[in-house]
Coordinates of C-alpha atoms and ligand atoms in Angstrom, one line a residue:
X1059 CA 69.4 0.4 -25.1
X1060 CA 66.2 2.0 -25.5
X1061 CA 64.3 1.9 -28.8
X1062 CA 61.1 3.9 -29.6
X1063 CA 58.7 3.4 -32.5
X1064 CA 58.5 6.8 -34.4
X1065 CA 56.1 7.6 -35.9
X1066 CA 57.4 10.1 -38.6
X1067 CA 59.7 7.3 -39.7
X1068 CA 57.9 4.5 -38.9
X1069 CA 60.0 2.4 -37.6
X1070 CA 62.0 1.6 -34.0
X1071 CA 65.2 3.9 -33.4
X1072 CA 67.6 3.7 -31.0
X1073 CA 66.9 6.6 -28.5
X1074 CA 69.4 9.9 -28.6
X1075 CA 68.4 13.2 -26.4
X1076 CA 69.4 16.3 -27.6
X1077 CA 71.2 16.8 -24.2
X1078 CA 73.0 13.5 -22.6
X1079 CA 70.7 12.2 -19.4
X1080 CA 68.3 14.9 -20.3
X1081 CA 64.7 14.3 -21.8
X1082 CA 62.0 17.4 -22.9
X1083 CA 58.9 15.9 -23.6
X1084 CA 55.9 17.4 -24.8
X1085 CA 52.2 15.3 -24.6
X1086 CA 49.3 17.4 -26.1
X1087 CA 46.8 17.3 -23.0
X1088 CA 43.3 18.0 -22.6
X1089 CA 40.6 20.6 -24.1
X1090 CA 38.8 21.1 -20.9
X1091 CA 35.0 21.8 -22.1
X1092 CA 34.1 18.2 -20.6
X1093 CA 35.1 16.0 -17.7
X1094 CA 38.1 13.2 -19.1
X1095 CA 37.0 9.8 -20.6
X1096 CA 38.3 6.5 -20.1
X1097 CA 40.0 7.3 -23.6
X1098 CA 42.4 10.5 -22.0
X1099 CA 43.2 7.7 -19.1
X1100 CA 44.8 5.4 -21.2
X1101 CA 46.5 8.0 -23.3
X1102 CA 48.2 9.4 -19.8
X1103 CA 48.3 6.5 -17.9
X1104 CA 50.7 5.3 -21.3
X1105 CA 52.9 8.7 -20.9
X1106 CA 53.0 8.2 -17.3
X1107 CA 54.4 5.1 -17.8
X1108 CA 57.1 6.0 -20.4
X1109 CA 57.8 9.0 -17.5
X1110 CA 58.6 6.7 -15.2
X1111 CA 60.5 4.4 -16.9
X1112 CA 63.0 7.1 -18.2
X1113 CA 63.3 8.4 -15.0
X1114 CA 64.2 4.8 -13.9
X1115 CA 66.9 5.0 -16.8
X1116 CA 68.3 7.7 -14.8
X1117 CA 67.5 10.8 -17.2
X1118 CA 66.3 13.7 -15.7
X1119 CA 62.8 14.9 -17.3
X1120 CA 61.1 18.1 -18.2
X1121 CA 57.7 16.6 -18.8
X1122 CA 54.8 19.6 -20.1
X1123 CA 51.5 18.9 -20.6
X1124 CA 49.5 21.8 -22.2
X1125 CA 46.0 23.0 -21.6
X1126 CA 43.4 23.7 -24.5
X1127 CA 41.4 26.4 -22.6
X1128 CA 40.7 28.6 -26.0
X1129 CA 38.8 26.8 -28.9
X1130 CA 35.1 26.4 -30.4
X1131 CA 34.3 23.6 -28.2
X1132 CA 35.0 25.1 -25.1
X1133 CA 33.3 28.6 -26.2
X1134 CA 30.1 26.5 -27.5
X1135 CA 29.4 24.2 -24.1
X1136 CA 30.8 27.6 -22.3
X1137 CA 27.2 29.0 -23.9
X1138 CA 25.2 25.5 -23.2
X1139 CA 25.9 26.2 -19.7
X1140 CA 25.5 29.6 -20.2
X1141 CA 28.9 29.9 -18.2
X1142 CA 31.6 32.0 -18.8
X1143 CA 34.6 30.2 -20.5
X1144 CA 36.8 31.1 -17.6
X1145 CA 34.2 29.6 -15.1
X1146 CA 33.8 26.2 -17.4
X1147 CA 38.0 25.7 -17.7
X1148 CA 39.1 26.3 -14.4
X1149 CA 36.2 23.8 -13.3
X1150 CA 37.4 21.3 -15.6
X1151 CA 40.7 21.6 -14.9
X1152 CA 40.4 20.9 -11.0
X1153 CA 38.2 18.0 -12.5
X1154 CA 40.8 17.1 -14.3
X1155 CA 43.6 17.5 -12.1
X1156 CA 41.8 15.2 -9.5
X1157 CA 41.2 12.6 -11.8
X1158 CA 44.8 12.4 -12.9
X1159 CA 46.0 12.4 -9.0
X1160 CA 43.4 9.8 -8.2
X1161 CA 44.9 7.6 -11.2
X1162 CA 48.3 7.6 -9.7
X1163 CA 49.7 9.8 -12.9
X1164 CA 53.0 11.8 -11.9
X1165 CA 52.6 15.9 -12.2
X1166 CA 54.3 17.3 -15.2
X1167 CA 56.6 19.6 -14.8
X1168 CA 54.8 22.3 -16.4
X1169 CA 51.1 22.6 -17.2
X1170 CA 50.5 25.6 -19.1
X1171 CA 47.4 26.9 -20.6
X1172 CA 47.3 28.6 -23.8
X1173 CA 45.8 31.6 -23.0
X1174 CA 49.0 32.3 -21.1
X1175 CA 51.2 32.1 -24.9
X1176 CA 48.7 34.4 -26.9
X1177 CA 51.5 36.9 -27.4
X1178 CA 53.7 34.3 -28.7
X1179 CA 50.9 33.0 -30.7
X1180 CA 51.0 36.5 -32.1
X1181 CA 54.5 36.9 -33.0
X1182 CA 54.8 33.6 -34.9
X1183 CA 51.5 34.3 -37.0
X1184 CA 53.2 37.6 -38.3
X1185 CA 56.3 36.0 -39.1
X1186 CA 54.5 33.2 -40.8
X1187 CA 52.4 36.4 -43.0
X1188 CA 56.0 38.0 -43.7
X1189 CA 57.1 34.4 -44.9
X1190 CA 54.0 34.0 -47.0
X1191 CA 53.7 30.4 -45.0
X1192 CA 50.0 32.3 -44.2
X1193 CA 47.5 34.8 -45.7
X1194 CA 44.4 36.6 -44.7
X1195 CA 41.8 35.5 -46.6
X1196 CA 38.3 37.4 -47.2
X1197 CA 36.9 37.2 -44.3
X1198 CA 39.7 38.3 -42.0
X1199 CA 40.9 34.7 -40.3
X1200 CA 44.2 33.7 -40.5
X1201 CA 45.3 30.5 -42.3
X1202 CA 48.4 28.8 -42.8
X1203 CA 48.8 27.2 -46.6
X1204 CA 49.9 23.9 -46.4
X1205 CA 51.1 24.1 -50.0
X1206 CA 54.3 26.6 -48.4
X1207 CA 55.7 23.6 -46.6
X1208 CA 56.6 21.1 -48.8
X1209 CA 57.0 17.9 -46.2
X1210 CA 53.1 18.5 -45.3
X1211 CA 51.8 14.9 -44.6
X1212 CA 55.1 13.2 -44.0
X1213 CA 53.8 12.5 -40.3
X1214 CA 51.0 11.3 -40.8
X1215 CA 51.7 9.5 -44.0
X1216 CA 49.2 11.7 -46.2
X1217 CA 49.7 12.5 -50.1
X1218 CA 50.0 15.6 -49.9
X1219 CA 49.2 15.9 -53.9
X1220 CA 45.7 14.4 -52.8
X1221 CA 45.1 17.2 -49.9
X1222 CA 46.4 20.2 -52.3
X1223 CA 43.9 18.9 -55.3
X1224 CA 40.4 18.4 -52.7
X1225 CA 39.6 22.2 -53.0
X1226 CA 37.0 23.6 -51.2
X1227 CA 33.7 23.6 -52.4
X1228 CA 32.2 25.5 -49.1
X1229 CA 30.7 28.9 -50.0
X1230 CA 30.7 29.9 -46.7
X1231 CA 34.1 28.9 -46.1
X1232 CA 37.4 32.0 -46.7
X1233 CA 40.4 29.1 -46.9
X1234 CA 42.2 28.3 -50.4
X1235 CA 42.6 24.5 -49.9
X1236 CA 40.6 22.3 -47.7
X1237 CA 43.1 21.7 -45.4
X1238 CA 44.6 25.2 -45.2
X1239 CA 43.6 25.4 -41.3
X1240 CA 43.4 28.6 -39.1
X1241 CA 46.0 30.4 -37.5
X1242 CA 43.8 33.5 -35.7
X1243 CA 40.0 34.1 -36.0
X1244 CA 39.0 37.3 -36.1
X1245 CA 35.9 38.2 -33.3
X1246 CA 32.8 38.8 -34.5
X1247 CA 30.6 38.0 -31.6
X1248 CA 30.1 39.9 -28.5
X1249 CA 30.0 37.2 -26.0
X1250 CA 33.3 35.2 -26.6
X1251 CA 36.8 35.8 -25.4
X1252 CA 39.1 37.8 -27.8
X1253 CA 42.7 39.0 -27.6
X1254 CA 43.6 42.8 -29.1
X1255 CA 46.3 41.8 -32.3
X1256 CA 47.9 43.6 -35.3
X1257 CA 44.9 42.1 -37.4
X1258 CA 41.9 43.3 -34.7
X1259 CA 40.6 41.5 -32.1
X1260 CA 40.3 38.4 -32.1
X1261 CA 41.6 34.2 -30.7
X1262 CA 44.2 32.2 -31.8
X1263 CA 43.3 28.4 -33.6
X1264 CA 44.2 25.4 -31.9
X1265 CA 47.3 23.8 -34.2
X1266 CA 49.5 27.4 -32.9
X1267 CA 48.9 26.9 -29.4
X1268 CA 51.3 23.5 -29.1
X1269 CA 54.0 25.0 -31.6
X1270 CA 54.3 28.5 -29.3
X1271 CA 54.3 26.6 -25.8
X1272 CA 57.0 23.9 -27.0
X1273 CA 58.6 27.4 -28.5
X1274 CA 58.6 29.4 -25.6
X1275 CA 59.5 26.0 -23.2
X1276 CA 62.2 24.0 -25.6
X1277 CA 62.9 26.1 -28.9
X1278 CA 64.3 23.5 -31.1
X1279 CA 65.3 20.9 -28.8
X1280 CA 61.9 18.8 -28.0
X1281 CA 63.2 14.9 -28.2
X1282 CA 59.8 13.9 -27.4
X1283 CA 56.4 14.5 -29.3
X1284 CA 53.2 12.9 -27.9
X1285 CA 49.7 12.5 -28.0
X1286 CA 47.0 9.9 -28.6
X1287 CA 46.6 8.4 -32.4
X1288 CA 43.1 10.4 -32.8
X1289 CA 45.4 13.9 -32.9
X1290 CA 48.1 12.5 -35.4
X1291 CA 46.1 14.5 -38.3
X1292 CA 45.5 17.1 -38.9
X1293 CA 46.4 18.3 -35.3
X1294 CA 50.5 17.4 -34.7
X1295 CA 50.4 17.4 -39.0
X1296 CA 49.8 21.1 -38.1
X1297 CA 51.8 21.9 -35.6
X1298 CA 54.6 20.0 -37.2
X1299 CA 54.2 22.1 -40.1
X1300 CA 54.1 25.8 -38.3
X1301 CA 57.1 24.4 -36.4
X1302 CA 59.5 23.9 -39.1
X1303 CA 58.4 26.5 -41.7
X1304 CA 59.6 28.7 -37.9
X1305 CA 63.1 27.3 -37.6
X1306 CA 63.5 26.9 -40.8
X1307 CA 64.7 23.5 -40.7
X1308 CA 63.2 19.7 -40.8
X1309 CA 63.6 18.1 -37.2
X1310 CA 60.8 19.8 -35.3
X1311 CA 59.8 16.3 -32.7
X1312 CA 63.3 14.3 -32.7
X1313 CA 60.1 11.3 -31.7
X1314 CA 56.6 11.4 -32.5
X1315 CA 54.8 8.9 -29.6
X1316 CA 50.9 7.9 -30.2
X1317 CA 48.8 6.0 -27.9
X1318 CA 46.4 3.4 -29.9
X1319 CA 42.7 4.2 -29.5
X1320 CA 40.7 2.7 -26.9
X1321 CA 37.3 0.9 -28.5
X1322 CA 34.1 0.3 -26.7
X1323 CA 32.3 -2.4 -28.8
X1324 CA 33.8 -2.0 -31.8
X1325 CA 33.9 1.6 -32.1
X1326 CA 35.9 4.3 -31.8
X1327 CA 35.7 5.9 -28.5
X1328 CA 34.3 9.5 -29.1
X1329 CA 31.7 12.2 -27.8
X1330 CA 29.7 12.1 -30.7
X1331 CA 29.0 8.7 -30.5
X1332 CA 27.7 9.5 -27.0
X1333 CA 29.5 6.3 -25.7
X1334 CA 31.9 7.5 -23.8
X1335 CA 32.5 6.6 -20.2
X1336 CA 33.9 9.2 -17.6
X1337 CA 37.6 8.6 -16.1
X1338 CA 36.0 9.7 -12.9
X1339 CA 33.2 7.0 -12.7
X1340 CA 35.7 4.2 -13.3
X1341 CA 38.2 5.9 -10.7
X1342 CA 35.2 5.5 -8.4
X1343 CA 34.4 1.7 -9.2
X1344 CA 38.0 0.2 -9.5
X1345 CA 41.3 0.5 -7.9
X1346 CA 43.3 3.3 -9.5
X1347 CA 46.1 0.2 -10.4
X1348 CA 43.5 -2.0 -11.8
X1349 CA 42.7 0.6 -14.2
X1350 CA 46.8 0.8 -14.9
X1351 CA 47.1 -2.6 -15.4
X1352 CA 43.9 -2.6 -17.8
X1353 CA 45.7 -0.1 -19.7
X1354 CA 49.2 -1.5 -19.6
X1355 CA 48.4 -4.9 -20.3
X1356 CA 48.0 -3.8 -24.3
X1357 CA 51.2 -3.1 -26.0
X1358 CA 50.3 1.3 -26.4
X1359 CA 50.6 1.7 -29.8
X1360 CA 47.6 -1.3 -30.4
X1361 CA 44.0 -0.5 -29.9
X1362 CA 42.3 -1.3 -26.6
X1363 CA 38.8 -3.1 -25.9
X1364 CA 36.8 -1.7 -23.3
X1365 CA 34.5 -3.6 -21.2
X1366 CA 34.2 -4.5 -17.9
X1367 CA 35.0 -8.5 -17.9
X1368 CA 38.3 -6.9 -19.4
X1369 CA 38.3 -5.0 -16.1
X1370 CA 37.9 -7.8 -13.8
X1371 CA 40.0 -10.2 -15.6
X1372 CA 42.7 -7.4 -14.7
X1373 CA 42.0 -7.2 -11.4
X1374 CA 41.9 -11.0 -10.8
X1375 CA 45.5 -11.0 -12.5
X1376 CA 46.8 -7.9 -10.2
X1377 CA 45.3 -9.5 -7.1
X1378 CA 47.5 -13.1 -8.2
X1379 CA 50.5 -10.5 -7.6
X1380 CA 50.0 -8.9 -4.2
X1381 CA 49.0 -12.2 -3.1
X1382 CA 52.8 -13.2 -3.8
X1383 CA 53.3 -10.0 -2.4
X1384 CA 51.5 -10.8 0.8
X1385 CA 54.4 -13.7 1.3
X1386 CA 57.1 -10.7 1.6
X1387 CA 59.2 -10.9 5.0
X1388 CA 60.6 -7.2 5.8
X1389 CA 63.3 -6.4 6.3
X1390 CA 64.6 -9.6 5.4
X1391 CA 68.6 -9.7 5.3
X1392 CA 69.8 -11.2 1.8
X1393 CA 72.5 -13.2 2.0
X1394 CA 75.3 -12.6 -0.6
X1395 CA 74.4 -16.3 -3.0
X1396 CA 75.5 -17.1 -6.0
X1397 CA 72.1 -19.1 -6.7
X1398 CA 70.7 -15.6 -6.4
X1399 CA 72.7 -14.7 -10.1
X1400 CA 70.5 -16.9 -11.9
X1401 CA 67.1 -14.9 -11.3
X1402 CA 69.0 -11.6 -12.9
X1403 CA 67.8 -12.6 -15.9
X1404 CA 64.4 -11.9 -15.0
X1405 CA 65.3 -8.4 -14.8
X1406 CA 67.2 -8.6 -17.9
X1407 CA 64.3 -10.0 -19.7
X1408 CA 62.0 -7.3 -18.0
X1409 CA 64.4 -4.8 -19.4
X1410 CA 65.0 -5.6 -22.4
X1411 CA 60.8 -5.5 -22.9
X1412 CA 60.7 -2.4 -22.0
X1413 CA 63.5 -0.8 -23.9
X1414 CA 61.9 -2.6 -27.0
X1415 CA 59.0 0.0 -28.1
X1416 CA 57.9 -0.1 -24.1
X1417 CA 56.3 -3.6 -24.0
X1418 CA 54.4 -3.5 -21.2
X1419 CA 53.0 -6.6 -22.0
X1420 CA 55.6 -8.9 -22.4
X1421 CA 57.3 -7.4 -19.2
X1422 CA 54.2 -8.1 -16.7
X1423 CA 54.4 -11.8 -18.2
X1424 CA 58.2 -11.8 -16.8
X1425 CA 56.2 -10.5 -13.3
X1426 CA 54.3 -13.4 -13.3
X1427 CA 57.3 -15.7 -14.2
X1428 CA 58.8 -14.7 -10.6
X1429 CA 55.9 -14.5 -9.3
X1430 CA 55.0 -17.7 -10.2
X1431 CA 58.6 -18.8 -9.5
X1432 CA 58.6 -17.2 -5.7
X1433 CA 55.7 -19.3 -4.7
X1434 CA 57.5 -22.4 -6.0
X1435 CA 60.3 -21.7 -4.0
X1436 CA 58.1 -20.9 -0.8
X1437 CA 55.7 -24.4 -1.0
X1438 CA 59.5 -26.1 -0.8
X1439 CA 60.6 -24.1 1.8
X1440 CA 63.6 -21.7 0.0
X1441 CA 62.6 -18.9 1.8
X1442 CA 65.9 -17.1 1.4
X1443 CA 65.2 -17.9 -3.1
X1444 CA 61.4 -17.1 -2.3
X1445 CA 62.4 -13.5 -0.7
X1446 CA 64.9 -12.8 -2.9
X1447 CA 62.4 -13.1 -6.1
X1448 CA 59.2 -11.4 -4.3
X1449 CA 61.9 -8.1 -3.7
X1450 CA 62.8 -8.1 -7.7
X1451 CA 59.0 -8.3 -8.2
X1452 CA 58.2 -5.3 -6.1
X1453 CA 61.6 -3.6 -7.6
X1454 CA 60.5 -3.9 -11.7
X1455 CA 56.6 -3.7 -11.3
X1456 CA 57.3 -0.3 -9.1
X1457 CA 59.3 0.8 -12.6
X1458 CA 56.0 1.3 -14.3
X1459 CA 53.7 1.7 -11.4
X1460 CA 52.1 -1.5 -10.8
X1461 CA 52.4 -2.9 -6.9
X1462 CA 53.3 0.1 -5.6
X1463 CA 50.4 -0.3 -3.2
X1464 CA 50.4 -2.2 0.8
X1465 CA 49.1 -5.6 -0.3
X1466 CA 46.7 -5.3 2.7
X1467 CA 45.8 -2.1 1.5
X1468 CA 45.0 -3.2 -2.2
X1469 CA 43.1 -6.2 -0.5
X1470 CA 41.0 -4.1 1.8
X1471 CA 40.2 -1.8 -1.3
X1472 CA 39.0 -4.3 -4.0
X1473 CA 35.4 -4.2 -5.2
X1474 CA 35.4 -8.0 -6.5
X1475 CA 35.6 -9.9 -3.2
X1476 CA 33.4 -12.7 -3.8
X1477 CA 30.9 -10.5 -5.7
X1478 CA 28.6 -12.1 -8.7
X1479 CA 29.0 -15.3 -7.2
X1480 CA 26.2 -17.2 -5.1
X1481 CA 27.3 -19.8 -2.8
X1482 CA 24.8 -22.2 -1.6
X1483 CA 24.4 -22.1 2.3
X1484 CA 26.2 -25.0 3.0
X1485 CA 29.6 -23.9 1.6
X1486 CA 29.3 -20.7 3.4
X1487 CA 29.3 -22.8 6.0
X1488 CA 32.4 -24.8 5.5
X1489 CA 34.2 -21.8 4.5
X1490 CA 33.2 -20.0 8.2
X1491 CA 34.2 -23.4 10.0
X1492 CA 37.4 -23.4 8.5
X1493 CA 37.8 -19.8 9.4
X1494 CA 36.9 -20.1 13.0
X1495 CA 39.4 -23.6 12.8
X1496 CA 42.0 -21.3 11.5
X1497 CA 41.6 -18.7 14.6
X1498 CA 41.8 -21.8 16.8
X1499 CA 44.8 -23.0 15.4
X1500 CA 42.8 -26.5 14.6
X1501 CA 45.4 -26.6 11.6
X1502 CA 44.3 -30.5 11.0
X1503 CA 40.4 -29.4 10.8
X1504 CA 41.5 -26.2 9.0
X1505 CA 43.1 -28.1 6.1
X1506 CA 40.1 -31.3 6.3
X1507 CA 38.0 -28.4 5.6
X1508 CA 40.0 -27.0 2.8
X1509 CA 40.1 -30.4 1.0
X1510 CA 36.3 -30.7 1.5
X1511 CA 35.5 -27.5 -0.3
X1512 CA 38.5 -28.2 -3.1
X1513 CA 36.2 -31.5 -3.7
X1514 CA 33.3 -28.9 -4.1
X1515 CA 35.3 -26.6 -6.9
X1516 CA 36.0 -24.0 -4.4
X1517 CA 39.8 -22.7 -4.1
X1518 CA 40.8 -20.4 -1.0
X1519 CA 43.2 -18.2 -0.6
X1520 CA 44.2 -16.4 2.7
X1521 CA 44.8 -12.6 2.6
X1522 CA 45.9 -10.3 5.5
X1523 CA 42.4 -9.1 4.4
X1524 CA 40.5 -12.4 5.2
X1525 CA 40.1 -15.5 3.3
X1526 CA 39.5 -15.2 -0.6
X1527 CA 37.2 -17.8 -2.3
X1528 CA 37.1 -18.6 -6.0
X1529 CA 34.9 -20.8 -8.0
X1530 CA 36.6 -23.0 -10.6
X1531 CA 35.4 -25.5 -13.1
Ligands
LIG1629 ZN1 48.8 19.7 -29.3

């Protein structure tokens, strides 16, 4: 049975759809002013995963990921680039698109923008003023008073005493409480895009743009809620807020889902630090599943350290893997065994990682239990045991996307092949005469040469790919 850590209650509940076998999840996606960071490809690569595996448990999915193409940032770089905003989105939304393909993420179902909702926008912001959950202050914006819902902060675990008491102090500012935020801007500059409403023209905030699309797409019934930690507050605080003061009621986000931040040296990852690294630029140096293993191999809701010996410890794990992979027979028949019985509960453990919170990383130690376990079984000649555990790897990686590649394919692709090592000329000679011995079939000579290069701290493994050579001691 599935539980998931939620984050409005703060602790793991078993999981119940609104609808039997039936899942609507929301994930707050990207404000394309900017190409994606590594940050965004942990964030999706995390959803992708917790796609996956409820489609594995057999529930059918409507999975939406929105589209911030409307907001200061986008209308500020749109200027920097002197650009029109339509010109900037669209271009970073093919970027984006390509990066998320190239990382192996499933499609959503639906990817809408919010441009698209501005006349729902509209009609929620006007029942919100006939409510009094929002005013028009001075200036003519829009804001929503966070003093009309009286659960404001629950999510997010703020005191909401503390938030109503920090007044603002900003002259320049129109809101009644610091975090009163904004509902609809009004226009007052030429060159940005504006929408004709009851109160002028003008563009919607950002919070309102996630409570009309899940409106429009799910009305009340959105069992899923998710987003990375960094847009827990104010942003999903927000949208939580609008959302129940509409229905009326207290269950807006049956789960709340967040994604732990992903650090680079200490820090947290964000454009202003200007140390952020581009998805695309890692897509280009790694193998997309390296990057998914990186990602998976931290427990989602923990923080993640960026750096590239994290990177190449992954993919030295992954490649131990499809090397057990490489030992796969197709089409191999199974015999019905009893002996076989006694692996299930290597599924079962797998299984019962993943229903717990998704733990990815206890369920890719149970891979390398049968991995570890199939190669056994193969150096003492069970091939039938050795088959039969190398198929329930493939099977339960394939459940969160790991080694769904061709091992040769994998092999042929990595960028680590005996890079940042130096080899002094006379083992790069023993390795090539044990090569060329191998093509002979000089299997004696072959394995004298093996043992003469294990005496000199150098392992070798055989890929369909070539022969593999690691360093140890
Ligand atoms: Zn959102």
């Amino acid at each position: 049975m599935l539980k998931i850590f939620n984050t409005l209650t703060k602790k793991k509940e078993l999981f119940d759809s609104y609808h039997k076998r039936k899942v609507n999840i929301y994930v707050c996606g990207i404000t394309v002013y900017d190409y994606c960071h590594i940050g965004h490809g942990r964030t999706f690569t995390v959803f992708d995963m917790i796609v996956r595996y409820l489609k594995h448990l057999k529930y059918s999915l409507k999975y939406v990921r929105n589209i911030t193409d409307i907001d200061d940032k986008v209308i500020k770089k749109s200027q920097e680039n002197k650009e029109s905003v339509f010109s900037l989105t669209n271009r970073m939304i093919l970027s984006m698109q390509e990066d998320f393909l190239n990382l192996g993420l499933l499609p959503p179902s639906i990817e809408p923008r919010a441009t698209e909702y501005i006349n729902i926008m509209i009609s929620m912001i006007k029942y919100f003023l006939d409510k009094k959950f929002a005013y028009i202050s001075d200036n003519g914006d829009i804001f929503f008073s966070i003093n009309s819902y009286k659960s404001y902060g629950l999510l997010s675990n703020q005191i909401l005493n503390h938030l109503k008491t920090n007044y603002n102090i900003n002259a320049y500012d129109f809101k009644h409480f610091n975090h009163d935020f904004v509902l609809w801007k009004k226009s007052n500059k030429f060159n940005e895009p504006k929408w004709s409403s009851p109160w002028g023209l003008g563009r919607p905030g950002w919070h309102i743009e996630c409570s009309s699309i899940n409106h429009k797409i799910f009305g009340k019934n959105l069992d899923i809620h998710g987003g990375g930690l960094d847009l827990l507050f104010p942003h999903h605080e927000n949208e939580r807020a609008q959302s129940n003061c509409f229905y009326d009621y207290n269950q807006y986000g049956k789960y709340w889902i967040h994604v732990g931040m992903l650090l680079l040296k200490n820090q947290k990852m964000s454009k202003r630090l200007h140390n952020t690294l581009l998805l695309k630029n890692l897509i280009n140096q790694y193998n997309s599943e390296v990057i998914r293993y990186f990602f998976l191999s931290t427990h989602y809701r923990s923080p993640i350290f960026y750096d590239e010996k994290n990177i190449k410890k992954s993919y030295l794990s992954l490649r131990n893997l499809y090397f057990t992979l490489t030992k796969q027979i197709y089409n191999y028949q199974f015999l019905a065994h009893d002996v076989f019985s006694k692996f299930r509960n290597f599924s079962i453990q797998f299984y019962q990682a993943m229903d717990d919170d998704f733990n990815t990383p206890k369920a890719i130690s149970i891979l390398f239990e049968i991995s570890k376990k199939a190669i056994f079984f193969l150096n003492n000649h069970r091939i039938d045991l050795a088959q039969y555990l190398i198929f329930q790897l493939k099977h339960l990686a394939n459940t969160i996307g790991l080694l769904c590649q061709n091992p040769n394919v994998f092999f042929m692709q990595n960028k680590f092949l005996n890079h940042n090592q130096s080899l002094d000329i006379n083992i790069m000679n023993l390795i090539e005469d044990r090569d060329i011995a191998r093509k002979n079939k000089q299997w004696i000579l072959a394995d004298k040469l093996r043992r003469k290069l294990f005496r000199l701290n150098i392992i070798l493994e055989d890929t369909p790919a070539g022969t593999i050579w690691k360093k140890i001691g």
